[in-house]
PDB file of C-alpha atoms in Angstrom:
ATOM      1  CA  MET A  59     166.912 -23.833-124.263  1.00 46.00           C
ATOM      2  CA  GLU A  60     169.321 -23.611-126.571  1.00 56.00           C
ATOM      3  CA  ASP A  61     168.368 -26.187-129.434  1.00 65.00           C
ATOM      4  CA  ASN A  62     166.130 -23.606-130.889  1.00 72.00           C
ATOM      5  CA  PRO A  63     162.654 -23.714-129.428  1.00 75.00           C
ATOM      6  CA  VAL A  64     159.930 -23.517-131.842  1.00 79.00           C
ATOM      7  CA  VAL A  65     156.265 -21.595-130.329  1.00 77.00           C
ATOM      8  CA  LYS A  66     152.922 -22.552-131.990  1.00 78.00           C
ATOM      9  CA  PHE A  67     149.636 -21.325-131.506  1.00 74.00           C
ATOM     10  CA  SER A  68     146.775 -23.817-131.770  1.00 75.00           C
ATOM     11  CA  ASP A  69     143.606 -25.420-130.250  1.00 76.00           C
ATOM     12  CA  GLY A  70     143.784 -22.472-127.425  1.00 76.00           C
ATOM     13  CA  ASP A  71     146.896 -23.340-126.353  1.00 78.00           C
ATOM     14  CA  LEU A  72     150.420 -21.491-126.943  1.00 75.00           C
ATOM     15  CA  SER A  73     152.898 -24.378-127.080  1.00 80.00           C
ATOM     16  CA  VAL A  74     156.795 -24.446-126.525  1.00 81.00           C
ATOM     17  CA  SER A  75     158.529 -27.323-127.985  1.00 83.00           C
ATOM     18  CA  THR A  76     162.417 -28.474-128.266  1.00 82.00           C
ATOM     19  CA  THR A  77     164.007 -31.520-129.583  1.00 82.00           C
ATOM     20  CA  ASP A  78     163.548 -33.154-125.946  1.00 83.00           C
ATOM     21  CA  HIS A  79     160.207 -31.494-124.869  1.00 82.00           C
ATOM     22  CA  ILE A  80     156.964 -29.547-125.471  1.00 85.00           C
ATOM     23  CA  ILE A  81     155.234 -27.302-122.811  1.00 83.00           C
ATOM     24  CA  SER A  82     151.901 -25.831-123.873  1.00 84.00           C
ATOM     25  CA  TYR A  83     149.972 -23.133-121.947  1.00 81.00           C
ATOM     26  CA  PRO A  84     146.388 -21.971-122.161  1.00 80.00           C
ATOM     27  CA  LEU A  85     145.941 -18.806-124.102  1.00 71.00           C
ATOM     28  CA  SER A  86     143.147 -17.955-121.278  1.00 75.00           C
ATOM     29  CA  GLU A  87     145.840 -18.279-118.899  1.00 75.00           C
ATOM     30  CA  ILE A  88     148.490 -16.228-120.622  1.00 70.00           C
ATOM     31  CA  ARG A  89     148.671 -12.393-119.835  1.00 66.00           C
ATOM     32  CA  TYR A  90     151.659 -11.346-122.059  1.00 61.00           C
ATOM     33  CA  TYR A  91     154.379 -13.118-123.870  1.00 63.00           C
ATOM     34  CA  TYR A  92     157.889 -11.885-125.018  1.00 60.00           C
ATOM     35  CA  PHE A  93     160.105 -12.646-127.781  1.00 60.00           C
ATOM     36  CA  SER A  94     163.693 -11.941-127.851  1.00 58.00           C
ATOM     37  CA  LYS A  95     166.196 -12.637-130.375  1.00 55.00           C
ATOM     38  CA  GLU A  96     169.795 -12.169-129.095  1.00 54.00           C
ATOM     39  CA  GLY A  97     172.897 -11.622-131.180  1.00 50.00           C
ATOM     40  CA  TYR A  98     176.576 -12.630-130.702  1.00 46.00           C
ATOM     41  CA  GLY A  99     179.861 -11.016-132.049  1.00 43.00           C
ATOM     42  CA  ALA A 100     183.252 -11.353-131.794  1.00 43.00           C
ATOM     43  CA  VAL A 101     186.629  -9.767-131.510  1.00 42.00           C
ATOM     44  CA  ASN A 102     187.378  -7.641-134.372  1.00 38.00           C
ATOM     45  CA  GLU A 103     183.612  -8.283-136.085  1.00 44.00           C
ATOM     46  CA  ALA A 104     180.812  -6.041-135.725  1.00 45.00           C
ATOM     47  CA  ILE A 105     178.617  -6.721-132.864  1.00 44.00           C
ATOM     48  CA  ASP A 106     175.280  -7.848-133.990  1.00 48.00           C
ATOM     49  CA  ILE A 107     172.882  -6.525-131.265  1.00 51.00           C
ATOM     50  CA  SER A 108     169.114  -7.654-131.836  1.00 59.00           C
ATOM     51  CA  GLY A 109     165.928  -6.074-130.779  1.00 69.00           C
ATOM     52  CA  SER A 110     163.220  -7.432-129.106  1.00 79.00           C
ATOM     53  CA  VAL A 111     159.275  -7.565-129.076  1.00 82.00           C
ATOM     54  CA  SER A 112     156.641  -7.817-126.700  1.00 83.00           C
ATOM     55  CA  PHE A 113     152.746  -7.600-126.871  1.00 85.00           C
ATOM     56  CA  ASN A 114     151.119  -6.654-123.696  1.00 84.00           C
ATOM     57  CA  ASN A 115     147.737  -5.231-122.685  1.00 85.00           C
ATOM     58  CA  ASN A 116     146.960  -4.532-126.823  1.00 88.00           C
ATOM     59  CA  ILE A 117     150.000  -2.604-127.191  1.00 89.00           C
ATOM     60  CA  LEU A 118     152.770  -3.996-129.641  1.00 89.00           C
ATOM     61  CA  SER A 119     156.333  -2.793-128.667  1.00 88.00           C
ATOM     62  CA  ILE A 120     159.456  -3.459-130.541  1.00 86.00           C
ATOM     63  CA  TYR A 121     162.593  -2.181-129.198  1.00 83.00           C
ATOM     64  CA  ASN A 122     165.242  -2.529-132.373  1.00 79.00           C
ATOM     65  CA  GLY A 123     168.900  -3.659-132.098  1.00 74.00           C
ATOM     66  CA  SER A 124     172.155  -2.434-134.218  1.00 74.00           C
ATOM     67  CA  GLN A 125     170.196  -2.539-137.676  1.00 80.00           C
ATOM     68  CA  SER A 126     167.618   0.103-138.851  1.00 85.00           C
ATOM     69  CA  VAL A 127     164.554  -2.063-139.880  1.00 87.00           C
ATOM     70  CA  VAL A 128     161.224  -1.723-141.284  1.00 91.00           C
ATOM     71  CA  VAL A 129     157.990  -2.926-139.378  1.00 90.00           C
ATOM     72  CA  ASN A 130     155.144  -3.762-141.243  1.00 93.00           C
ATOM     73  CA  VAL A 131     152.008  -4.663-139.835  1.00 94.00           C
ATOM     74  CA  PHE A 132     149.170  -6.441-142.068  1.00 95.00           C
ATOM     75  CA  ASN A 133     145.366  -7.402-141.321  1.00 93.00           C
ATOM     76  CA  ALA A 134     144.473 -11.539-141.642  1.00 90.00           C
ATOM     77  CA  ASP A 135     143.275 -10.397-145.502  1.00 91.00           C
ATOM     78  CA  GLY A 136     147.139  -9.490-146.263  1.00 91.00           C
ATOM     79  CA  THR A 137     146.298  -5.631-146.331  1.00 95.00           C
ATOM     80  CA  LEU A 138     148.873  -3.236-145.190  1.00 96.00           C
ATOM     81  CA  LEU A 139     148.111  -1.069-142.367  1.00 95.00           C
ATOM     82  CA  ILE A 140     151.094   0.372-141.013  1.00 93.00           C
ATOM     83  CA  SER A 141     155.142   0.559-142.463  1.00 95.00           C
ATOM     84  CA  GLU A 142     157.401   1.930-140.407  1.00 92.00           C
ATOM     85  CA  ARG A 143     161.336   2.396-140.542  1.00 92.00           C
ATOM     86  CA  ILE A 144     163.133   1.862-137.092  1.00 89.00           C
ATOM     87  CA  ARG A 145     166.502   3.342-136.970  1.00 87.00           C
ATOM     88  CA  GLU A 146     169.159   1.734-134.959  1.00 83.00           C
ATOM     89  CA  PHE A 147     168.363   1.190-130.767  1.00 82.00           C
ATOM     90  CA  ALA A 148     165.112   2.767-131.330  1.00 86.00           C
ATOM     91  CA  HIS A 149     161.736   2.002-130.158  1.00 86.00           C
ATOM     92  CA  PHE A 150     158.285   1.381-132.184  1.00 87.00           C
ATOM     93  CA  SER A 151     155.227   0.989-130.164  1.00 91.00           C
ATOM     94  CA  LEU A 152     151.250   0.454-131.267  1.00 91.00           C
ATOM     95  CA  ASP A 153     148.280   0.762-129.379  1.00 93.00           C
ATOM     96  CA  MET A 154     146.330  -1.693-131.267  1.00 92.00           C
ATOM     97  CA  LYS A 155     143.041  -1.451-128.495  1.00 91.00           C
ATOM     98  CA  GLU A 156     140.924   0.250-131.077  1.00 90.00           C
ATOM     99  CA  TYR A 157     141.434  -2.662-133.450  1.00 92.00           C
ATOM    100  CA  SER A 158     138.966  -5.115-134.554  1.00 91.00           C
ATOM    101  CA  SER A 159     139.366  -8.923-133.083  1.00 90.00           C
ATOM    102  CA  GLY A 160     141.429 -10.799-135.110  1.00 90.00           C
ATOM    103  CA  VAL A 161     144.990 -12.365-136.466  1.00 91.00           C
ATOM    104  CA  TYR A 162     147.632  -9.557-137.434  1.00 92.00           C
ATOM    105  CA  ILE A 163     150.713  -9.836-138.518  1.00 91.00           C
ATOM    106  CA  VAL A 164     153.670  -8.465-137.710  1.00 90.00           C
ATOM    107  CA  ARG A 165     156.822  -8.571-139.919  1.00 89.00           C
ATOM    108  CA  ASN A 166     159.777  -6.893-138.156  1.00 85.00           C
ATOM    109  CA  GLY A 167     163.102  -7.424-140.404  1.00 81.00           C
ATOM    110  CA  ASP A 168     163.549 -10.616-141.123  1.00 80.00           C
ATOM    111  CA  SER A 169     161.279 -11.835-138.571  1.00 82.00           C
ATOM    112  CA  THR A 170     157.426 -12.583-139.080  1.00 86.00           C
ATOM    113  CA  PHE A 171     154.989 -13.637-136.334  1.00 84.00           C
ATOM    114  CA  LYS A 172     150.971 -13.193-135.618  1.00 88.00           C
ATOM    115  CA  ILE A 173     149.169 -11.375-132.929  1.00 87.00           C
ATOM    116  CA  ILE A 174     145.782 -12.131-131.843  1.00 87.00           C
ATOM    117  CA  ILE A 175     143.460  -9.896-130.772  1.00 87.00           C
TER     118      ILE A 175
END
């Protein structure tokens, strides 16, 4: 999927779309999902190794890349619940099992996404 896929959550489905295709999966059948953004480098340039984010069994895991970032977790009302700086190549884990059902917004550096519990 070289054409920048778009992931959407609507009507109980997770949909991945590209310029040519749309694939939908019922959320009730998804056990976990994983987002990864890969960076590229060139000779004589700094190599940007990006991290990854996963959410499995109500545990948010962020593996950081080559730059330190701040991770913020907000509830649906916009209240900041967690703010944590992650060093280069470090790991951040948040057990969300005790969190109330609802939508949470996670900001990882320049990336923002939603988690539904």
